[in-house]
Coordinates of C-alpha atoms and ligand atoms in Angstrom, one line a residue:
X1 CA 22.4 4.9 15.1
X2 CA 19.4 5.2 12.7
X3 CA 18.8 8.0 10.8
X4 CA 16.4 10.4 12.5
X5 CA 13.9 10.1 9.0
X6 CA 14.0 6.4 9.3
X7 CA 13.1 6.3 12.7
X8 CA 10.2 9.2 12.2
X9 CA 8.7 7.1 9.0
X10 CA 8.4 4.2 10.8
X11 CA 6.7 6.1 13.9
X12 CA 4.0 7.9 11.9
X13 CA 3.2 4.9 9.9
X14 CA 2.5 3.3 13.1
X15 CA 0.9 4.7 16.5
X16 CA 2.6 8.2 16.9
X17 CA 2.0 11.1 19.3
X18 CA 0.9 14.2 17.2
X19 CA 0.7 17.5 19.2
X20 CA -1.4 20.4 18.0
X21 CA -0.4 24.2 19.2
X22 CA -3.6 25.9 18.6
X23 CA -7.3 24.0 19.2
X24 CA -9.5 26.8 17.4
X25 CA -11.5 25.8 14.2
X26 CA -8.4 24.1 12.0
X27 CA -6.5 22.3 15.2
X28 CA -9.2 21.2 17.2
X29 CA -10.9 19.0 13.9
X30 CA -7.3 18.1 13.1
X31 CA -6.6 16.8 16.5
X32 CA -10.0 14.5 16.5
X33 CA -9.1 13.7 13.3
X34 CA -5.5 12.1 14.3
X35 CA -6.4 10.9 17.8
X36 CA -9.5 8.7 15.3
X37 CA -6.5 7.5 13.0
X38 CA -4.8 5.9 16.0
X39 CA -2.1 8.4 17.0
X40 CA -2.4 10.0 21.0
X41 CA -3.2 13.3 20.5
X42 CA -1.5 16.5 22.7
X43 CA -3.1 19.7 22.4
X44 CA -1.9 22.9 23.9
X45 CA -3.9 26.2 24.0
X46 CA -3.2 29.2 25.6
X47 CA -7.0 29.7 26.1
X48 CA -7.3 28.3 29.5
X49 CA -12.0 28.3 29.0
X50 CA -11.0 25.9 25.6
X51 CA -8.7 23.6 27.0
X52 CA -10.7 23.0 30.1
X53 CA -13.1 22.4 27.9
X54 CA -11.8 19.5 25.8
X55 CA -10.8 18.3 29.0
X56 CA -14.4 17.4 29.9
X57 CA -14.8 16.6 26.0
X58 CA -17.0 19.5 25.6
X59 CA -16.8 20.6 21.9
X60 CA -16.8 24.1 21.2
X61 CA -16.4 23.8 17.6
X62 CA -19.5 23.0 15.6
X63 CA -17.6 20.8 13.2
X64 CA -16.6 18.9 16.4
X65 CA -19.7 16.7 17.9
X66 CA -19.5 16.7 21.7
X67 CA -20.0 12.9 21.5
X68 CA -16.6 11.6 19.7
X69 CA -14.9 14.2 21.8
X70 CA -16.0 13.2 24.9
X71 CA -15.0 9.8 23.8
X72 CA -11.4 10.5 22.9
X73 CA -10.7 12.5 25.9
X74 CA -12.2 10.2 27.9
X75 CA -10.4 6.9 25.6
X76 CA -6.7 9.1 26.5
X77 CA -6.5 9.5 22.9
X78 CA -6.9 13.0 23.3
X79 CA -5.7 15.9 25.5
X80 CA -5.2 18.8 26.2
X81 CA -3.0 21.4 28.0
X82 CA -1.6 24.5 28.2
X83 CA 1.9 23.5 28.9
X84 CA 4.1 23.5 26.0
X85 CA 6.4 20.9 27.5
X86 CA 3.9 17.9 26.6
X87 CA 4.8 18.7 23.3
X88 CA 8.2 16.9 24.1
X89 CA 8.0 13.3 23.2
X90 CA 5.7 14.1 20.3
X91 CA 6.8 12.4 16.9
X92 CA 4.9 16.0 15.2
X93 CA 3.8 19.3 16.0
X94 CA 1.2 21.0 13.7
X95 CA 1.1 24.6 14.8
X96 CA -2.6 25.9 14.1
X97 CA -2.7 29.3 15.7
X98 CA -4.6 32.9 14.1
X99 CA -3.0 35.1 12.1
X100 CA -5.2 37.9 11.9
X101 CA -4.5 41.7 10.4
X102 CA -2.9 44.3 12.4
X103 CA -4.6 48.3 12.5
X104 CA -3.6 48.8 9.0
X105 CA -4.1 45.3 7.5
X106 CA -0.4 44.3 7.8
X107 CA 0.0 40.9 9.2
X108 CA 0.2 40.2 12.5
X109 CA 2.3 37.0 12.9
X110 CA 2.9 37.1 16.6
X111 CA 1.2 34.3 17.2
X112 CA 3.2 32.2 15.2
X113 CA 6.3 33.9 16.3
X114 CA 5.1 33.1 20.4
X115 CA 4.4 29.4 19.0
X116 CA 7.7 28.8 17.4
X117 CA 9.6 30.2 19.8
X118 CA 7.8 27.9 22.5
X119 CA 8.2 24.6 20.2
X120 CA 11.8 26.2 19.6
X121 CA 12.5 25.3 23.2
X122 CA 11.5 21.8 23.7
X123 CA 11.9 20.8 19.9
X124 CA 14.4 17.8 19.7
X125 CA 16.3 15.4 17.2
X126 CA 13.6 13.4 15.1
X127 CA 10.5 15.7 15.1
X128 CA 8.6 17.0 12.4
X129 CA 7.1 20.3 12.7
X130 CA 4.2 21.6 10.2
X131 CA 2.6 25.1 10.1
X132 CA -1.0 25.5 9.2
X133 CA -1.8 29.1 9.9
X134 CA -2.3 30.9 6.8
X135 CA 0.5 33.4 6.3
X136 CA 2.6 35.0 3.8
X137 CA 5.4 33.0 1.3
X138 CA 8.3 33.1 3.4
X139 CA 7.2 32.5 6.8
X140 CA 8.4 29.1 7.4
X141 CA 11.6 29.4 6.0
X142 CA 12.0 33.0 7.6
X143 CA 10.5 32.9 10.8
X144 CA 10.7 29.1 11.9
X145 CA 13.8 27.7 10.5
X146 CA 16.2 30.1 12.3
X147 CA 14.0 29.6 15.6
X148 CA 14.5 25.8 15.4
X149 CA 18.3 25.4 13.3
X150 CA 18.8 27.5 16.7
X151 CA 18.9 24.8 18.6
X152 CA 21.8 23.1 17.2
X153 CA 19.4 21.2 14.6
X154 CA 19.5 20.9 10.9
X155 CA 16.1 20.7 8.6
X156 CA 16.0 17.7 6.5
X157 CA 18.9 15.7 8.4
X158 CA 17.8 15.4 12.0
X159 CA 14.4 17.2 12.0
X160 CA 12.0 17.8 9.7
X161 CA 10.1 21.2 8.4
X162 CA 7.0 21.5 6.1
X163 CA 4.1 24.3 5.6
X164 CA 0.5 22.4 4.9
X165 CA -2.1 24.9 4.3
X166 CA -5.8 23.5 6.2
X167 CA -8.7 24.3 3.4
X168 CA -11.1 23.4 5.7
X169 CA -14.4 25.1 5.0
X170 CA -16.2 25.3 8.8
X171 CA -19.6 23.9 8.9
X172 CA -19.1 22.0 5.3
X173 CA -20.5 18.5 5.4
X174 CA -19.6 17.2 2.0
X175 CA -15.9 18.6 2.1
X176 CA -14.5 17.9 5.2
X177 CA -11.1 17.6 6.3
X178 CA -10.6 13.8 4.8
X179 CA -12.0 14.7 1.3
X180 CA -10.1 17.7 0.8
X181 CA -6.5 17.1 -0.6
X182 CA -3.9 18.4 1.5
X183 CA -0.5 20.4 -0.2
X184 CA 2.6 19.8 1.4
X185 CA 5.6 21.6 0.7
X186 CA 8.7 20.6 2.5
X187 CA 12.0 22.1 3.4
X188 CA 13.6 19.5 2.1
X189 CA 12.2 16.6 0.2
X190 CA 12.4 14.5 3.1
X191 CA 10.5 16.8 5.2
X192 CA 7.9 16.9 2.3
X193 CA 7.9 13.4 2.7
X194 CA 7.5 12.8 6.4
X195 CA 4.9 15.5 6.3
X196 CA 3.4 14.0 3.6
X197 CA 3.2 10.6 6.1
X198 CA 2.2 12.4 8.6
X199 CA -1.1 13.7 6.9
X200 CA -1.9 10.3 5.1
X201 CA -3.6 9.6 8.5
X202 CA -5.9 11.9 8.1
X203 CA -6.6 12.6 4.5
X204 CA -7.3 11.0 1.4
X205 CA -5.0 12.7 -1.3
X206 CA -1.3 14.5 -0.8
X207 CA -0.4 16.6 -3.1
X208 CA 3.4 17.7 -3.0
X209 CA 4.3 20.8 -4.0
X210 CA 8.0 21.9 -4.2
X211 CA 8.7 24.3 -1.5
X212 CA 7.1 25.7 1.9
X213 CA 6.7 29.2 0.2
X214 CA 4.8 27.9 -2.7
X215 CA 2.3 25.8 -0.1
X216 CA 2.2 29.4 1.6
X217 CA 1.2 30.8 -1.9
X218 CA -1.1 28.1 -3.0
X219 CA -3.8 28.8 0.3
X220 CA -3.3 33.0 -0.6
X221 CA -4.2 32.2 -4.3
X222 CA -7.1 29.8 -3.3
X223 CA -8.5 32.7 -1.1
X224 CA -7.9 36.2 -3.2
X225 CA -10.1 34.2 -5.7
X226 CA -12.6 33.3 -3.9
X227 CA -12.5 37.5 -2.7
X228 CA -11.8 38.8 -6.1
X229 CA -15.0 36.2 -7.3
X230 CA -17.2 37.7 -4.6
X231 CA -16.4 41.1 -5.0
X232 CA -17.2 40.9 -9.1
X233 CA -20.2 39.1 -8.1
X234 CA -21.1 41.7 -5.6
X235 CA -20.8 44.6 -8.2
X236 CA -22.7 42.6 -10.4
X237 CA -25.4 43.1 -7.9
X238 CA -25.4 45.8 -7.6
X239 CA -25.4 46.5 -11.0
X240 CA -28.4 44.0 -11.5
X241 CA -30.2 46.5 -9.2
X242 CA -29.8 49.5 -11.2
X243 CA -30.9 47.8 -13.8
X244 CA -33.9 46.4 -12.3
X245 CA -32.9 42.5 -13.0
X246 CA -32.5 40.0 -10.5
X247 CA -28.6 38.7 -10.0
X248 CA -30.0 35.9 -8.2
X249 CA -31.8 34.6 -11.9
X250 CA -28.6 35.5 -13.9
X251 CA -26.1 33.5 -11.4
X252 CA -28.6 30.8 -11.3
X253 CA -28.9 30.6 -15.1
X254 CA -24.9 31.5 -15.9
X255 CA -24.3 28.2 -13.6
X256 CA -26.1 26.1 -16.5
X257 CA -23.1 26.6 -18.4
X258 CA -21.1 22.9 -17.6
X259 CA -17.5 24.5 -18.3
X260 CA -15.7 28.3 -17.7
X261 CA -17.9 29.3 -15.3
X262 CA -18.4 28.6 -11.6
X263 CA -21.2 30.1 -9.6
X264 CA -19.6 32.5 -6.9
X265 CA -22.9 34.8 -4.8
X266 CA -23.3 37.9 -3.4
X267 CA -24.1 38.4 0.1
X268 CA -23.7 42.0 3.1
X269 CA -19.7 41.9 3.0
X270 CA -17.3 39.2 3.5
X271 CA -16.6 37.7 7.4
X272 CA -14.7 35.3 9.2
X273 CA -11.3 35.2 10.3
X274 CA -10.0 34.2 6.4
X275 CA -11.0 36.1 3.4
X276 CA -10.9 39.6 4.3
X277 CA -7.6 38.9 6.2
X278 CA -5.4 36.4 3.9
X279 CA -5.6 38.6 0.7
X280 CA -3.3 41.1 2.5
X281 CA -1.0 38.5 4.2
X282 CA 0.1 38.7 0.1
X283 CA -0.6 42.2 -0.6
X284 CA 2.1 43.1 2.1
X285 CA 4.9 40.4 0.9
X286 CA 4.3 42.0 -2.4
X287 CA 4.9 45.2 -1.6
X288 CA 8.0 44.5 0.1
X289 CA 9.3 43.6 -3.3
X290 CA 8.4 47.0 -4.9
X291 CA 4.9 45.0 -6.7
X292 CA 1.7 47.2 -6.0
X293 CA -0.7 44.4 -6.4
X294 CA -4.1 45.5 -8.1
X295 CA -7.0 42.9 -8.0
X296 CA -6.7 42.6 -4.2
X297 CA -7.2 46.4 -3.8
X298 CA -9.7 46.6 -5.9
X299 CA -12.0 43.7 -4.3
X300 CA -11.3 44.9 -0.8
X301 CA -12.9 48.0 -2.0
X302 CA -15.7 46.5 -3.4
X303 CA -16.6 43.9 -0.3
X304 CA -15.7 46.5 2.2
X305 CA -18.4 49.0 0.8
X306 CA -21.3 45.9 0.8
X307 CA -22.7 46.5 4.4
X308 CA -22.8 50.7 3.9
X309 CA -24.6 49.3 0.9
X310 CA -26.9 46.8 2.8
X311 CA -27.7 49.7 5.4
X312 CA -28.3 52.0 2.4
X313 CA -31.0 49.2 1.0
X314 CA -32.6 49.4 4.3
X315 CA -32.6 53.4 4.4
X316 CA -34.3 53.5 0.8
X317 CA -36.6 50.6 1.7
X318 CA -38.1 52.5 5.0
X319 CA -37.8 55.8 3.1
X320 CA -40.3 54.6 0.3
X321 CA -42.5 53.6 2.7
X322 CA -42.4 57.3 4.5
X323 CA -40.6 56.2 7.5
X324 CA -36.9 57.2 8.6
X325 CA -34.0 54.7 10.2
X326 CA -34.6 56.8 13.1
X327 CA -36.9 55.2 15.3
X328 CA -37.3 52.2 12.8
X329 CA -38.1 48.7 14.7
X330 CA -35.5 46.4 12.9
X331 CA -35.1 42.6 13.6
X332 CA -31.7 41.1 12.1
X333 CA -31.5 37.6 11.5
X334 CA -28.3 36.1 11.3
X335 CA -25.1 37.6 13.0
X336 CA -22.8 35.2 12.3
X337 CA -20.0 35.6 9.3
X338 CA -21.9 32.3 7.4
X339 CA -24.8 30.3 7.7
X340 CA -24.7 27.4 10.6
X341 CA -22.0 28.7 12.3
X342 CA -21.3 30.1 15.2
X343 CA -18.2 32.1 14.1
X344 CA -18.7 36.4 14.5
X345 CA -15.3 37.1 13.5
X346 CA -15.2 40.0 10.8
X347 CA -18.9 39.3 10.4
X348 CA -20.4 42.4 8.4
X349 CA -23.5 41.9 10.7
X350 CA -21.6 43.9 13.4
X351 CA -20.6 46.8 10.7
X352 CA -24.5 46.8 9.7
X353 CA -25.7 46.6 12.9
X354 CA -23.4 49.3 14.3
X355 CA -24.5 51.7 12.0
X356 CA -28.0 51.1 12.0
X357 CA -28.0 52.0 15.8
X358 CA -25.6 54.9 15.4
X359 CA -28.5 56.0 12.9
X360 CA -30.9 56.2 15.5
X361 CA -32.3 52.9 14.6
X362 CA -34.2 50.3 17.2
X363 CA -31.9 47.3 16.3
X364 CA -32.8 43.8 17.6
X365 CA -31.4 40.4 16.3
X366 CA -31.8 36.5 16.4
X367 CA -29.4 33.8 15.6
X368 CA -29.8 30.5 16.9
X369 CA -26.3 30.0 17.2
X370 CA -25.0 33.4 18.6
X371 CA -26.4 34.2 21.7
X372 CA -24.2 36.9 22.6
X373 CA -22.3 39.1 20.6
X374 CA -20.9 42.5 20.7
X375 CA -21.0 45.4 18.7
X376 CA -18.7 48.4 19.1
X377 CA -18.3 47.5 23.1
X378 CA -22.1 47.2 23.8
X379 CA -22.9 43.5 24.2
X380 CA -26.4 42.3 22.4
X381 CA -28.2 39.5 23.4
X382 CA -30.3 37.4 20.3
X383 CA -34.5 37.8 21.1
X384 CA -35.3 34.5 21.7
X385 CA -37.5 33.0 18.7
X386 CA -41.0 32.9 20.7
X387 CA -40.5 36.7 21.5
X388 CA -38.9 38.1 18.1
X389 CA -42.1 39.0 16.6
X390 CA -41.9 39.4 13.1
X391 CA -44.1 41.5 12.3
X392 CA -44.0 44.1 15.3
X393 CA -41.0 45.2 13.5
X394 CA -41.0 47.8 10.1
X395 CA -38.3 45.9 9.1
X396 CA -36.7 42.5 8.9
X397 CA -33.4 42.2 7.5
X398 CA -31.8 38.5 6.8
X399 CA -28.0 38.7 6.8
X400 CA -26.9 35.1 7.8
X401 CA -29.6 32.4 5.9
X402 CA -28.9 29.4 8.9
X403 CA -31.0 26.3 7.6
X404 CA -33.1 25.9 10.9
X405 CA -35.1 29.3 9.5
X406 CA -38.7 28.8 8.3
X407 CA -38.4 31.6 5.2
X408 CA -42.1 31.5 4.2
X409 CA -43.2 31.8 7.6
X410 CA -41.3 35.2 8.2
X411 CA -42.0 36.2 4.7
X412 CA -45.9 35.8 5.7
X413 CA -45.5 37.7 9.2
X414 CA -43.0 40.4 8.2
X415 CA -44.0 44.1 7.1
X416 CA -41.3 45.1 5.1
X417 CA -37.9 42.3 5.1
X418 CA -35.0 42.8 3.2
X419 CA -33.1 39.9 1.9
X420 CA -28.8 40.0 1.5
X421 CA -28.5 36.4 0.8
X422 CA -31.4 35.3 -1.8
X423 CA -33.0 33.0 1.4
X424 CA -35.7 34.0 0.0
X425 CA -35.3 33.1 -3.7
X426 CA -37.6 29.8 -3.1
X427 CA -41.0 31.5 -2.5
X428 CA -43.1 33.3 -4.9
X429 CA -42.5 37.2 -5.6
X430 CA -43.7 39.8 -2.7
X431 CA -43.8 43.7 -2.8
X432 CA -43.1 43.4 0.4
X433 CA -39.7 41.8 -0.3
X434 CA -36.4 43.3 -1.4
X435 CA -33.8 41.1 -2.5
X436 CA -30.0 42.1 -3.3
Ligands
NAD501 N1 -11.3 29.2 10.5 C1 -11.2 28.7 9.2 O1 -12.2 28.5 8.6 C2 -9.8 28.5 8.6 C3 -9.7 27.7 7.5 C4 -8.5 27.5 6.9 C5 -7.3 28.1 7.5 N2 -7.5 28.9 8.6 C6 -6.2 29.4 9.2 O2 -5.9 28.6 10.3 C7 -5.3 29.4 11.4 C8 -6.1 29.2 12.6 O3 -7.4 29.7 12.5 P1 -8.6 29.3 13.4 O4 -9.8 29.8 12.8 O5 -8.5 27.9 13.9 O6 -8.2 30.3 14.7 P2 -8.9 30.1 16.2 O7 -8.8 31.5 16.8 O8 -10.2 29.5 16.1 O9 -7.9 29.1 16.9 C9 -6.6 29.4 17.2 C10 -6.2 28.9 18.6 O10 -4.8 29.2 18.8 C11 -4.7 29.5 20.2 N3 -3.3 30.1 20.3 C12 -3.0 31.4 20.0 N4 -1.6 31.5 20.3 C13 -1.2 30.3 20.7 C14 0.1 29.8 21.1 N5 1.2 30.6 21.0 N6 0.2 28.6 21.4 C15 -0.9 27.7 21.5 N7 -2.1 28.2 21.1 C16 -2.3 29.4 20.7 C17 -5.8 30.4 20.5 O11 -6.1 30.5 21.8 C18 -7.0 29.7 19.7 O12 -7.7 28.8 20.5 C19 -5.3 30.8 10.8 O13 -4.1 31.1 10.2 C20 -6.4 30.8 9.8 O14 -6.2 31.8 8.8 C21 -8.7 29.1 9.2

């Protein structure tokens, strides 16, 4: 009989069936992205709304244009269930679920326990499977290797085990899932390998790294410094401000600087499902081994106190102007976590908004990509444009700076606006304007 690698290597170099546990933001793009390299693509969700869904190749991730969709689902290249069993005869699974925080930020890994014991049950002799998910050093080796070595099987020899971190960046035209490189870190070196083979399809560059736990590592380093960047370059703003200098002008001028420096800006408080989650996937590892990790701390601190400081801005800003939050007419554009996305998740919008009403204040808000969205159980609705009237409000606040916004228009209508992510910057000077 063949060796199970020989027989996998020979599959993924030619038209394999990839399955994808998970069809958010990372497995939905991955799944176009290997049902467009040639392989038949099986999703599974649990989400019953996003797999019916795909199933009439309606895209519900922005990075995912309806169009090719629609024509993969409808080509067979692509679909999608939510019955782990179709995950059978698949050459690879690449489990993509969320792994969020838990009430006091420890991670929640349930999700990838509930995958891995469902792939557990149907995994068989020859298959490769990959985790995505970001998560702490140690999870593959500790939380799926028992599951599947379970079932009678044996990493490296007759299946095949490898963490892959996705680095997508949502909404990112320039980077996108084929020019980013992709790490690999096997169980074995054969499963780095396979995984390795497996991602090929889909990517330009694989870069091997030596074990699962340092892949695990690689994504919470790439993502505590892009928090512990953010939150210096928050405090610099808000040290800017006491100083009466714009940190707009300094980060625009430090970026002249071709090498040691990279521009990093400030912004209302971090959001999405990422950085303010993954920092403590590693604070909590750490801990575990008696290490009382500092940096992390310390930025939380700082981005977690950015929207009390954004509602703060707004507080002074009415104040001067002999009005109180009470009562105060304010229009917020922008709820989502990032500009041109729809995603709310973390968002500091909802923080900021929250306490501006809990202040007394009359809070309204557009995004053109948000319709809905709720904040502290009461569900908002976004004004449509025609209606939002600028400059009926005392205050406009811009939290998200989506592209399709005309800045110089609402800068021209607005009484009073208050500016968290330098939209702004491009238009001359106002009193009326009050950047971070
Ligand atoms: N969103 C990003 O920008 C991004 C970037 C890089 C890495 N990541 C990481 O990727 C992982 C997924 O994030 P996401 O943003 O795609 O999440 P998401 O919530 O958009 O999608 C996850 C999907 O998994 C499904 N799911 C949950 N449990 C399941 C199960 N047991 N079986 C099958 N499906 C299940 C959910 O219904 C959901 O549709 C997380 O670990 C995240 O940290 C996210």
């Amino acid at each position: 009989m063949k060796p199970a690698a020989e027989i996998l290597r020979e599959r993924l170099a030619g038209t394999p069936t990839v399955g994808v546990s998970g069809l958010g933001y990372v497995g939905l793009p991955l799944a176009v992205a290997f049902a467009e390299s040639g392989a038949a693509v099986v999703g599974v969700d649990l989400d019953g709304d996003r797999v019916a869904s795909i199933r009439k190749g309606q895209s519900f991730i922005e990075d995912v244009p309806t169009e090719t969709l629609a024509r993969l689902v409808q080509a067979g290249r692509l679909r999608a269930t939510n019955d782990i069993a179709a995950l059978r005869n698949a050459d690879a699974i690449v489990i993509c679920v969320p792994t969020p925080l838990g009430k006091s930020k420890e991670p929640d890994i349930s999700f990838i326990v509930s995958a891995a014991d469902a792939i557990a049950g149907i995994l068989r002799r020859g298959q490769l499977v990959v985790l995505e998910s970001t998560t702490y050093p140690g999870t593959t080796q500790e939380i799926l290797l028992p599951r599947f070595e379970a079932r009678g099987l044996k990493a490296g020899l007759n299946f095949f085990l490898a963490f892959s971190p996705e680095r997508i960046d949502p909404g990112n035209r320039r980077y996108t899932l084929r020019d980013i490189p992709k790490i690999v870190g096997g169980l074995t070196p054969t499963c780095r390998e396979l995984a390795g083979a497996l991602y090929a399809r889909v990517t330009k560059e694989i870069v091997p790294v030596s074990g699962p736990e340092t892949a695990e590592m690689v994504k919470l380093f790439e993502n505590t410094f892009r928090s512990v960047n953010i939150a210096l370059v928050n405090e610099f703003a808000i040290m800017c401000r006491r100083l009466g200098i714009s940190v707009w002008e300094v980060i625009g001028a430090a970026a002249t600087k071709p090498f040691g420096y990279m521009p990093f800006y400030p912004g209302p408080g971090l959001g999405g499902h990422c950085l303010p989650s993954d920092p403590h996937y590693l604070s909590w590892k750490v801990r575990l081994e008696g290490y009382e990790p500092r940096f992390i701390t310390f930025a939380d601190e700082i981005n977690r106190q950015m929207p009390a400081y954004v509602v703060q801005m707004v507080a002074d800003a009415l104040n001067e102007r002999g009005r109180a939050v009470r009562r105060a007419r304010i229009l917020v554009l922008g709820v989502a976590y990032k500009a041109n996305v729809a995603d709310t998740r973390d968002s500091p919008a909802l923080e900021i908004i929250e306490t501006l009403r809990a202040k007394g204040a009359v809070v309204a808000y557009h995004d053109p990509f948000v319709p809905r969205v709720t904040v502290n159980r009461t569900e908002l609705a976004s004004v449509r444009w025609s209606d939002a009237e600028v400059g009926a409000h005392d205050l406009v606040l811009i939290l998200t700076a989506h592209g399709t916004y005309d800045w110089a228009a609402i800068v021209s209508g607005a009484r009073l606006v208050i500016d968290t992510r330098n939209a702004t910057g491009g238009l001359p000077p106002a009193p009326h304007v009050i950047r971070l």
